[in-house]
Amino acid sequence: MKNRIKVFRAMHDMTQEELADTIRVTRRTINSIERGKYNPSIEVAYNIAKTFGVTIEEVFCFEDDEDTEAGR
């Protein structure tokens, strides 16, 4: 799943560690989510969006794998 966490962190001058502390996860979790290696739970996604004052949809781009493959 694509996301804009890094963009929002930069806009708020926030490190991965600071975001992780704010939403009570590990820095490794934030790193994995940013790199698309891990899809967050709804609760974690909500907490990330809430931290930046935006909607979940503004942070995360939900893509259908079949649509992505068909577009190639």
Short mmCIF file of N, CA and C in Angstrom, two decimals:
data_model
loop_
_atom_site.label_atom_id
_atom_site.label_comp_id
_atom_site.label_asym_id
_atom_site.label_seq_id
_atom_site.Cartn_x
_atom_site.Cartn_y
_atom_site.Cartn_z
N MET A 1 0.85 -1.18 0.00
CA MET A 1 0.00 0.00 0.00
C MET A 1 0.89 1.24 0.00
N LYS A 2 0.61 2.14 -0.91
CA LYS A 2 1.37 3.37 -0.97
C LYS A 2 0.92 4.30 0.16
N ASN A 3 1.85 5.15 0.60
CA ASN A 3 1.49 6.10 1.64
C ASN A 3 2.33 7.36 1.52
N ARG A 4 1.92 8.38 2.24
CA ARG A 4 2.61 9.67 2.22
C ARG A 4 3.12 10.03 3.61
N ILE A 5 3.42 9.03 4.42
CA ILE A 5 3.87 9.29 5.79
C ILE A 5 5.13 10.14 5.81
N LYS A 6 6.09 9.79 4.97
CA LYS A 6 7.35 10.54 4.94
C LYS A 6 7.10 12.01 4.60
N VAL A 7 6.19 12.27 3.67
CA VAL A 7 5.85 13.64 3.29
C VAL A 7 5.26 14.39 4.49
N PHE A 8 4.30 13.75 5.16
CA PHE A 8 3.67 14.41 6.31
C PHE A 8 4.66 14.59 7.46
N ARG A 9 5.56 13.61 7.65
CA ARG A 9 6.58 13.78 8.70
C ARG A 9 7.45 14.98 8.40
N ALA A 10 7.85 15.13 7.12
CA ALA A 10 8.69 16.26 6.73
C ALA A 10 7.95 17.59 6.94
N MET A 11 6.68 17.62 6.59
CA MET A 11 5.88 18.83 6.77
C MET A 11 5.78 19.23 8.24
N HIS A 12 5.83 18.25 9.13
CA HIS A 12 5.71 18.50 10.56
C HIS A 12 7.06 18.40 11.28
N ASP A 13 8.13 18.33 10.49
CA ASP A 13 9.49 18.24 11.04
C ASP A 13 9.56 17.16 12.12
N MET A 14 9.12 15.97 11.76
CA MET A 14 9.01 14.86 12.70
C MET A 14 9.82 13.67 12.21
N THR A 15 10.56 13.06 13.12
CA THR A 15 11.32 11.86 12.78
C THR A 15 10.43 10.63 12.89
N GLN A 16 10.92 9.52 12.35
CA GLN A 16 10.20 8.26 12.51
C GLN A 16 10.04 7.93 13.99
N GLU A 17 11.09 8.16 14.75
CA GLU A 17 11.07 7.87 16.20
C GLU A 17 9.99 8.70 16.90
N GLU A 18 9.91 9.98 16.57
CA GLU A 18 8.91 10.86 17.20
C GLU A 18 7.49 10.42 16.85
N LEU A 19 7.27 10.08 15.58
CA LEU A 19 5.94 9.60 15.19
C LEU A 19 5.61 8.30 15.91
N ALA A 20 6.58 7.40 15.95
CA ALA A 20 6.38 6.12 16.63
C ALA A 20 6.02 6.33 18.11
N ASP A 21 6.74 7.21 18.78
CA ASP A 21 6.45 7.50 20.19
C ASP A 21 5.05 8.08 20.36
N THR A 22 4.67 8.96 19.44
CA THR A 22 3.36 9.62 19.51
C THR A 22 2.22 8.62 19.40
N ILE A 23 2.36 7.65 18.49
CA ILE A 23 1.26 6.70 18.29
C ILE A 23 1.50 5.36 18.97
N ARG A 24 2.57 5.29 19.73
CA ARG A 24 2.88 4.12 20.57
C ARG A 24 3.12 2.83 19.78
N VAL A 25 3.99 2.97 18.77
CA VAL A 25 4.51 1.81 18.05
C VAL A 25 6.03 1.97 17.99
N THR A 26 6.71 1.02 17.39
CA THR A 26 8.16 1.13 17.29
C THR A 26 8.56 1.92 16.04
N ARG A 27 9.77 2.45 16.04
CA ARG A 27 10.30 3.14 14.87
C ARG A 27 10.37 2.17 13.70
N ARG A 28 10.68 0.93 14.01
CA ARG A 28 10.76 -0.11 12.97
C ARG A 28 9.40 -0.29 12.28
N THR A 29 8.33 -0.20 13.04
CA THR A 29 6.98 -0.31 12.46
C THR A 29 6.74 0.84 11.49
N ILE A 30 7.08 2.05 11.90
CA ILE A 30 6.90 3.21 11.03
C ILE A 30 7.72 3.05 9.76
N ASN A 31 8.96 2.62 9.91
CA ASN A 31 9.84 2.41 8.76
C ASN A 31 9.24 1.38 7.80
N SER A 32 8.74 0.28 8.34
CA SER A 32 8.16 -0.77 7.50
C SER A 32 6.90 -0.29 6.77
N ILE A 33 6.09 0.49 7.45
CA ILE A 33 4.89 1.04 6.82
C ILE A 33 5.28 2.00 5.70
N GLU A 34 6.22 2.91 5.99
CA GLU A 34 6.67 3.87 4.98
C GLU A 34 7.19 3.18 3.73
N ARG A 35 7.92 2.10 3.90
CA ARG A 35 8.53 1.38 2.77
C ARG A 35 7.55 0.43 2.08
N GLY A 36 6.32 0.33 2.60
CA GLY A 36 5.32 -0.53 1.99
C GLY A 36 5.51 -2.00 2.29
N LYS A 37 6.30 -2.29 3.30
CA LYS A 37 6.57 -3.67 3.68
C LYS A 37 5.53 -4.21 4.68
N TYR A 38 4.74 -3.31 5.25
CA TYR A 38 3.78 -3.68 6.28
C TYR A 38 2.55 -2.79 6.14
N ASN A 39 1.38 -3.39 6.12
CA ASN A 39 0.13 -2.62 6.10
C ASN A 39 -0.37 -2.46 7.52
N PRO A 40 -0.58 -1.23 7.95
CA PRO A 40 -0.99 -0.99 9.32
C PRO A 40 -2.42 -1.41 9.58
N SER A 41 -2.71 -1.64 10.85
CA SER A 41 -4.09 -1.88 11.26
C SER A 41 -4.86 -0.57 11.09
N ILE A 42 -6.17 -0.67 11.10
CA ILE A 42 -7.01 0.53 11.01
C ILE A 42 -6.68 1.49 12.16
N GLU A 43 -6.46 0.95 13.34
CA GLU A 43 -6.15 1.78 14.51
C GLU A 43 -4.84 2.55 14.29
N VAL A 44 -3.81 1.88 13.82
CA VAL A 44 -2.53 2.56 13.58
C VAL A 44 -2.68 3.59 12.47
N ALA A 45 -3.36 3.23 11.39
CA ALA A 45 -3.58 4.17 10.28
C ALA A 45 -4.34 5.40 10.77
N TYR A 46 -5.35 5.18 11.59
CA TYR A 46 -6.14 6.29 12.14
C TYR A 46 -5.26 7.19 13.00
N ASN A 47 -4.44 6.58 13.84
CA ASN A 47 -3.58 7.36 14.74
C ASN A 47 -2.54 8.17 13.97
N ILE A 48 -2.03 7.61 12.89
CA ILE A 48 -1.08 8.35 12.05
C ILE A 48 -1.79 9.56 11.44
N ALA A 49 -2.94 9.33 10.84
CA ALA A 49 -3.70 10.42 10.22
C ALA A 49 -4.08 11.48 11.25
N LYS A 50 -4.53 11.05 12.40
CA LYS A 50 -4.93 11.98 13.47
C LYS A 50 -3.75 12.84 13.91
N THR A 51 -2.58 12.23 14.00
CA THR A 51 -1.37 12.97 14.40
C THR A 51 -1.10 14.14 13.46
N PHE A 52 -1.34 13.92 12.17
CA PHE A 52 -1.08 14.96 11.18
C PHE A 52 -2.30 15.82 10.88
N GLY A 53 -3.43 15.51 11.48
CA GLY A 53 -4.64 16.31 11.28
C GLY A 53 -5.25 16.15 9.91
N VAL A 54 -5.13 14.93 9.35
CA VAL A 54 -5.67 14.66 8.02
C VAL A 54 -6.49 13.37 8.07
N THR A 55 -7.08 13.01 6.94
CA THR A 55 -7.85 11.76 6.89
C THR A 55 -6.92 10.59 6.54
N ILE A 56 -7.38 9.40 6.81
CA ILE A 56 -6.62 8.20 6.46
C ILE A 56 -6.37 8.18 4.95
N GLU A 57 -7.36 8.59 4.17
CA GLU A 57 -7.24 8.57 2.72
C GLU A 57 -6.16 9.53 2.21
N GLU A 58 -5.90 10.59 2.97
CA GLU A 58 -4.85 11.52 2.58
C GLU A 58 -3.46 10.94 2.82
N VAL A 59 -3.36 10.01 3.74
CA VAL A 59 -2.07 9.39 4.07
C VAL A 59 -1.84 8.13 3.27
N PHE A 60 -2.89 7.31 3.12
CA PHE A 60 -2.74 6.00 2.50
C PHE A 60 -3.51 5.91 1.19
N CYS A 61 -2.91 5.24 0.21
CA CYS A 61 -3.54 5.01 -1.07
C CYS A 61 -3.81 3.51 -1.18
N PHE A 62 -5.06 3.14 -1.07
CA PHE A 62 -5.43 1.74 -1.15
C PHE A 62 -5.54 1.34 -2.61
N GLU A 63 -4.74 0.37 -3.03
CA GLU A 63 -4.75 -0.08 -4.41
C GLU A 63 -5.17 -1.53 -4.47
N ASP A 64 -5.90 -1.85 -5.51
CA ASP A 64 -6.28 -3.23 -5.77
C ASP A 64 -5.17 -3.85 -6.60
N ASP A 65 -4.55 -4.93 -6.12
CA ASP A 65 -3.43 -5.56 -6.81
C ASP A 65 -3.78 -5.94 -8.24
N GLU A 66 -5.01 -6.40 -8.46
CA GLU A 66 -5.43 -6.81 -9.80
C GLU A 66 -5.46 -5.61 -10.74
N ASP A 67 -5.93 -4.45 -10.25
CA ASP A 67 -5.96 -3.24 -11.07
C ASP A 67 -4.55 -2.81 -11.42
N THR A 68 -3.64 -2.92 -10.46
CA THR A 68 -2.25 -2.54 -10.69
C THR A 68 -1.62 -3.41 -11.76
N GLU A 69 -1.86 -4.71 -11.69
CA GLU A 69 -1.29 -5.65 -12.66
C GLU A 69 -1.92 -5.45 -14.04
N ALA A 70 -3.20 -5.15 -14.09
CA ALA A 70 -3.89 -4.98 -15.37
C ALA A 70 -3.41 -3.72 -16.08
N GLY A 71 -2.95 -2.74 -15.31
CA GLY A 71 -2.50 -1.48 -15.88
C GLY A 71 -1.10 -1.54 -16.47
N ARG A 72 -0.43 -2.66 -16.32
CA ARG A 72 0.95 -2.77 -16.82
C ARG A 72 0.98 -2.98 -18.30
#
